[in-house]
Tab-separated table of C-alpha atoms and ligand atoms in Angstrom:
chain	number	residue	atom	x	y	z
A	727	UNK	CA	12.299	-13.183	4.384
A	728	UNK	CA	13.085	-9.751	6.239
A	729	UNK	CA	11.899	-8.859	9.238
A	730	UNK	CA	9.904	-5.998	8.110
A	731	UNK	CA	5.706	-5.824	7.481
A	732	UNK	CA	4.716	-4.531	4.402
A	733	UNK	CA	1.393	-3.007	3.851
A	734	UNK	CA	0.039	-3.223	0.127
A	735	UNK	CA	-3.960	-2.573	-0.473
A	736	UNK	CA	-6.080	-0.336	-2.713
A	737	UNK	CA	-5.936	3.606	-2.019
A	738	UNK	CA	-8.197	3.943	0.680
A	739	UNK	CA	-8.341	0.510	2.499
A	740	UNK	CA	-6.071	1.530	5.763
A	741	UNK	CA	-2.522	1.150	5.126
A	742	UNK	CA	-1.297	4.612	6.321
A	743	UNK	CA	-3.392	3.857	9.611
A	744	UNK	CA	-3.130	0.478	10.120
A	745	UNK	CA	0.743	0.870	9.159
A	746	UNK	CA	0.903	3.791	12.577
A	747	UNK	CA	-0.874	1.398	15.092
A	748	UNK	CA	1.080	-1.517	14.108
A	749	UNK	CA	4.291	0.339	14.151
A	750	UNK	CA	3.324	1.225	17.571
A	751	UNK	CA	2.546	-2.236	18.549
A	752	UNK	CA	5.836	-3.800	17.531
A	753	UNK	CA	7.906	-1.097	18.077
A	754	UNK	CA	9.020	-0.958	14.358
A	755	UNK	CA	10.223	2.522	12.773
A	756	UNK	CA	7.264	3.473	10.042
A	757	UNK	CA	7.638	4.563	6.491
A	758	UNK	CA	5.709	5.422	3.983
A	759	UNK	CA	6.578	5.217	-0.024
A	760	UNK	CA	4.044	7.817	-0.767
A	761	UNK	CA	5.378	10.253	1.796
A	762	UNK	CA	9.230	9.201	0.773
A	763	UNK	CA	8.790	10.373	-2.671
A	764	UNK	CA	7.138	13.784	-1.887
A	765	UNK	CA	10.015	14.919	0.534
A	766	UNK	CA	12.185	13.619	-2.010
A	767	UNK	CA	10.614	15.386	-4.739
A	768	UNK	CA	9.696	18.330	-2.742
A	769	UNK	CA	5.643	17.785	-3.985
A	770	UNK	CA	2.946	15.780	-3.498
A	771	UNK	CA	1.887	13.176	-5.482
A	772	UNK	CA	-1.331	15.186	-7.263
A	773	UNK	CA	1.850	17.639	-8.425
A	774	UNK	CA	4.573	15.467	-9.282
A	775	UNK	CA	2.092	13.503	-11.315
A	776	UNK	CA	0.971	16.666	-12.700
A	777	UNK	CA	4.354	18.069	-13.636
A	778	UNK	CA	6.074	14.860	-15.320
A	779	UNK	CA	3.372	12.073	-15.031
A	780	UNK	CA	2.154	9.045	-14.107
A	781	UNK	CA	5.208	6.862	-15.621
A	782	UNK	CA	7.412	9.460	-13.846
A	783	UNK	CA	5.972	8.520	-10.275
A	784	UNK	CA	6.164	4.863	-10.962
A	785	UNK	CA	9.713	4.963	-11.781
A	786	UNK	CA	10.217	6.757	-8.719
A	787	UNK	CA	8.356	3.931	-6.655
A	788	UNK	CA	11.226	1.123	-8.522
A	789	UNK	CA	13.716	3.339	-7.630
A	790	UNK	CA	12.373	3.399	-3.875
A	791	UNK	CA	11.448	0.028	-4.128
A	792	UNK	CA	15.859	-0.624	-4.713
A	793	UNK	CA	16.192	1.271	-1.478
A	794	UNK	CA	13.548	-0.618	0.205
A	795	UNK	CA	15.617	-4.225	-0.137
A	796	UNK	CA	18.552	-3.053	1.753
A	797	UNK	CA	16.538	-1.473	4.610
A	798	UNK	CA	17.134	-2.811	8.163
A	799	UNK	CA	15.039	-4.879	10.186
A	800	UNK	CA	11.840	-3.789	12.308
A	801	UNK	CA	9.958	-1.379	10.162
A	802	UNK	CA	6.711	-1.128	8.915
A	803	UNK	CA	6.376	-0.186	5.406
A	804	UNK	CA	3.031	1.773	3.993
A	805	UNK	CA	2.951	1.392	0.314
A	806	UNK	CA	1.031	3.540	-2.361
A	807	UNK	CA	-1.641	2.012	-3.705
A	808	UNK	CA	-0.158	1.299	-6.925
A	809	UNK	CA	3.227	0.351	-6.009
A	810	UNK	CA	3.070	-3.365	-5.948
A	811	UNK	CA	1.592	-3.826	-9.517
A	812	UNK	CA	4.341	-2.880	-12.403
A	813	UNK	CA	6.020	-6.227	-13.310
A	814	UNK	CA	8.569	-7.397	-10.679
A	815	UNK	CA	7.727	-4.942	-7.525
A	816	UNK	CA	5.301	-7.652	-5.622
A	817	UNK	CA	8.260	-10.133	-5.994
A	818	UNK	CA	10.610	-7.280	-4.734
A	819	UNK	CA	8.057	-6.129	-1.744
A	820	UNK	CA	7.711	-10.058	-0.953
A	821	UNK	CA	11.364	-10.315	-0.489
A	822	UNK	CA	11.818	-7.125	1.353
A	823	UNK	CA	9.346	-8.295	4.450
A	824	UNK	CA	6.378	-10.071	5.244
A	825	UNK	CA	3.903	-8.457	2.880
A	826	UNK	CA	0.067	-8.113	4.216
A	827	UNK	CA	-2.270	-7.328	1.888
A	828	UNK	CA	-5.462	-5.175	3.205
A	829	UNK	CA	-8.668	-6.209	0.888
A	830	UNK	CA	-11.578	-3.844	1.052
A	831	UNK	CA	-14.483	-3.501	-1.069
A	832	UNK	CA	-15.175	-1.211	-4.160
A	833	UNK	CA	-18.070	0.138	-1.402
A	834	UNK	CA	-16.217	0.573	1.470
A	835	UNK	CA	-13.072	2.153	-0.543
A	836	UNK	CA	-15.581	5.129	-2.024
A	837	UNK	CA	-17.128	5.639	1.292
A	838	UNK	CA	-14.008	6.378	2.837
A	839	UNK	CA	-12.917	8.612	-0.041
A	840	UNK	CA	-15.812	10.397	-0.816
A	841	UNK	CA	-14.796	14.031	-0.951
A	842	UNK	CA	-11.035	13.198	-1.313
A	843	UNK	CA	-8.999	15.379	-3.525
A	844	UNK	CA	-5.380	13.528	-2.829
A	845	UNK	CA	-5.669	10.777	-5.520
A	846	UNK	CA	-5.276	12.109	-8.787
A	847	UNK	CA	-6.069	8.806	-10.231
A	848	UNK	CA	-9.202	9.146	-9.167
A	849	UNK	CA	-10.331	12.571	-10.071
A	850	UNK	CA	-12.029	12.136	-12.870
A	851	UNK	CA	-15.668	11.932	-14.128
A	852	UNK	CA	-17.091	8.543	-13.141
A	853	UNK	CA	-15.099	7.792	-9.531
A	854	UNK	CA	-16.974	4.563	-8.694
A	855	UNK	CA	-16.245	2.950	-12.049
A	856	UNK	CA	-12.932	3.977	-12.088
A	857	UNK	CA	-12.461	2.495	-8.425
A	858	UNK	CA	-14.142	-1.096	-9.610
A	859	UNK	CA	-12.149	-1.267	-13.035
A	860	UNK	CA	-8.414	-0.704	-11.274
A	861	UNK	CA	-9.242	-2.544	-8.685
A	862	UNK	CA	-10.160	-5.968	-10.496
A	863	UNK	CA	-7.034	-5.680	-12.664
A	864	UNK	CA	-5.366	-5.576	-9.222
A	865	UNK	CA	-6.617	-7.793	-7.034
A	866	UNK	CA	-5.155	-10.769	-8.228
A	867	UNK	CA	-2.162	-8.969	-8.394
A	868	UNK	CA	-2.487	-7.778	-4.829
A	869	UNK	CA	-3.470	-11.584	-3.217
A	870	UNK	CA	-0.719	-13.301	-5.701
A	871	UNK	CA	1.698	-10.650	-4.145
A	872	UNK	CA	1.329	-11.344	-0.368
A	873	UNK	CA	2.078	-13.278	2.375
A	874	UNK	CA	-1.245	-12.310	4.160
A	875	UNK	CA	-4.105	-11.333	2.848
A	876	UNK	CA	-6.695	-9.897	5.151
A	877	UNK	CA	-10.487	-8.748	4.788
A	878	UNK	CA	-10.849	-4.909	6.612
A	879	UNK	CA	-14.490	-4.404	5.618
A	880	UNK	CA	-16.444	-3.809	8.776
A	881	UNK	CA	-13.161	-4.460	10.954
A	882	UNK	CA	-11.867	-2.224	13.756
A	883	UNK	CA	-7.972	-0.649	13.655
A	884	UNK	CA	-7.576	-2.791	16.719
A	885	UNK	CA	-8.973	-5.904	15.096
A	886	UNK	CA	-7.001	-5.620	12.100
A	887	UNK	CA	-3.726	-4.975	14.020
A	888	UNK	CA	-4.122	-7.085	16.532
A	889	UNK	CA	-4.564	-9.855	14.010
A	890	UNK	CA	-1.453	-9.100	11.457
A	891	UNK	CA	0.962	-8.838	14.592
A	892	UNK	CA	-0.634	-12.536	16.227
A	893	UNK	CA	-0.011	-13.709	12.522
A	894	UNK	CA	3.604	-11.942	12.025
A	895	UNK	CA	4.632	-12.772	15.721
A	896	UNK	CA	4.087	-16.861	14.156
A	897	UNK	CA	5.914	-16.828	11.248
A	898	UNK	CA	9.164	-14.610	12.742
B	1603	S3P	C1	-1.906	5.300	-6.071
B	1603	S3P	C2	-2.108	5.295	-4.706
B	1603	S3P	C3	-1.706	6.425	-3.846
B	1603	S3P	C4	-0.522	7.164	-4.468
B	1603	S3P	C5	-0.827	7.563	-5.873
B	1603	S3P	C6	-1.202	6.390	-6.775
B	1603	S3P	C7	-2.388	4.133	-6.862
B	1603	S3P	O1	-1.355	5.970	-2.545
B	1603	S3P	O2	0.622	6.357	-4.451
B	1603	S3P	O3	-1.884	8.500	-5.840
B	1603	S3P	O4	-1.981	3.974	-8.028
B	1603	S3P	O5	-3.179	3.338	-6.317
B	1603	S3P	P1	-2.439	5.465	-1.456
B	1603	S3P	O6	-2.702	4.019	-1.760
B	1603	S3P	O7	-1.733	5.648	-0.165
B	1603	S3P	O8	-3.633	6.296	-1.601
């Protein structure tokens, strides 16, 4: 395995800030899938999907994904929510670093988006059972995916990264 964390976990449960503190921590360069594909595709996600789809996007995240395997050591990687779930890319993500997996509730995950317009997934009608329905067809897929699965729900940014980088410091 790679020398790289990988952060997978349901839109909302912390990746883009747990992946900035633990960058910090272990003095790893940080990217972000989500934030590679706009400022490749000039757009943000709500648009691209827009413009040419959802399939579109997800092609996008395999290609990325190919780029992804032949990255360097010593970065932490901040995946869209969705990215480790099309057959093949959790096997992919597991080979290109240690791969932590941030679990938060159906509760917690519409708390912290109420009011957000950035997941077009999510826009529609019924938000809560859209949230609970993806999110049991990918939690296995999420836990079977990792190396480290970890609960956030009622945990502190300094808790959470304090934990994954004792845990990553063991295994490298
Ligand atoms: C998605 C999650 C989003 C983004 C896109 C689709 C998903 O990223 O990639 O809107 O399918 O779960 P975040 O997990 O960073 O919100």
């Amino acid at each position: 395995m790679k020398k790289n964390v990988i952060l997978t976990g349901f839109m909302g449960s912390g990746k883009s800030s747990v992946g900035r503190t633990l960058a910090s921590k272990l003095g790893f360069k940080l990217l972000d899938t989500d934030q590679m594909i706009e400022a490749a595709e000039g757009m943000t996600i709500s648009q691209i999907m827009k413009k040419h789809g959802e399939e579109y996007f997800r092609q996008k995240e395999k290609e990325l994904l190919k780029q992804l395997s032949d990255l360097p050591e010593r970065h932490v990687i901040s995946t869209g929510g969705g990215l480790p779930i099309a057959p093949g890319n959790a096997e992919a993500l597991k080979q290109a670093g240690y791969v932590v997996y941030l679990r938060a509730k159906p509760e917690t995950i519409l708390k912290r988006l109420s009011g957000d317009t950035t997941r077009p997934l999510l826009m529609g009608e019924d938000k809560e059972r859209r949230v609970r329905e993806l999110m049991e067809y990918r939690e296995p897929i999420y836990t079977r995916g990792c190396h480290l699965p970890i609960d956030t729900d009622g945990k502190s940014l300094l808790e959470l990264t304090d934990d994954i980088v004792k845990r990553f410091n063991h295994i490298r």
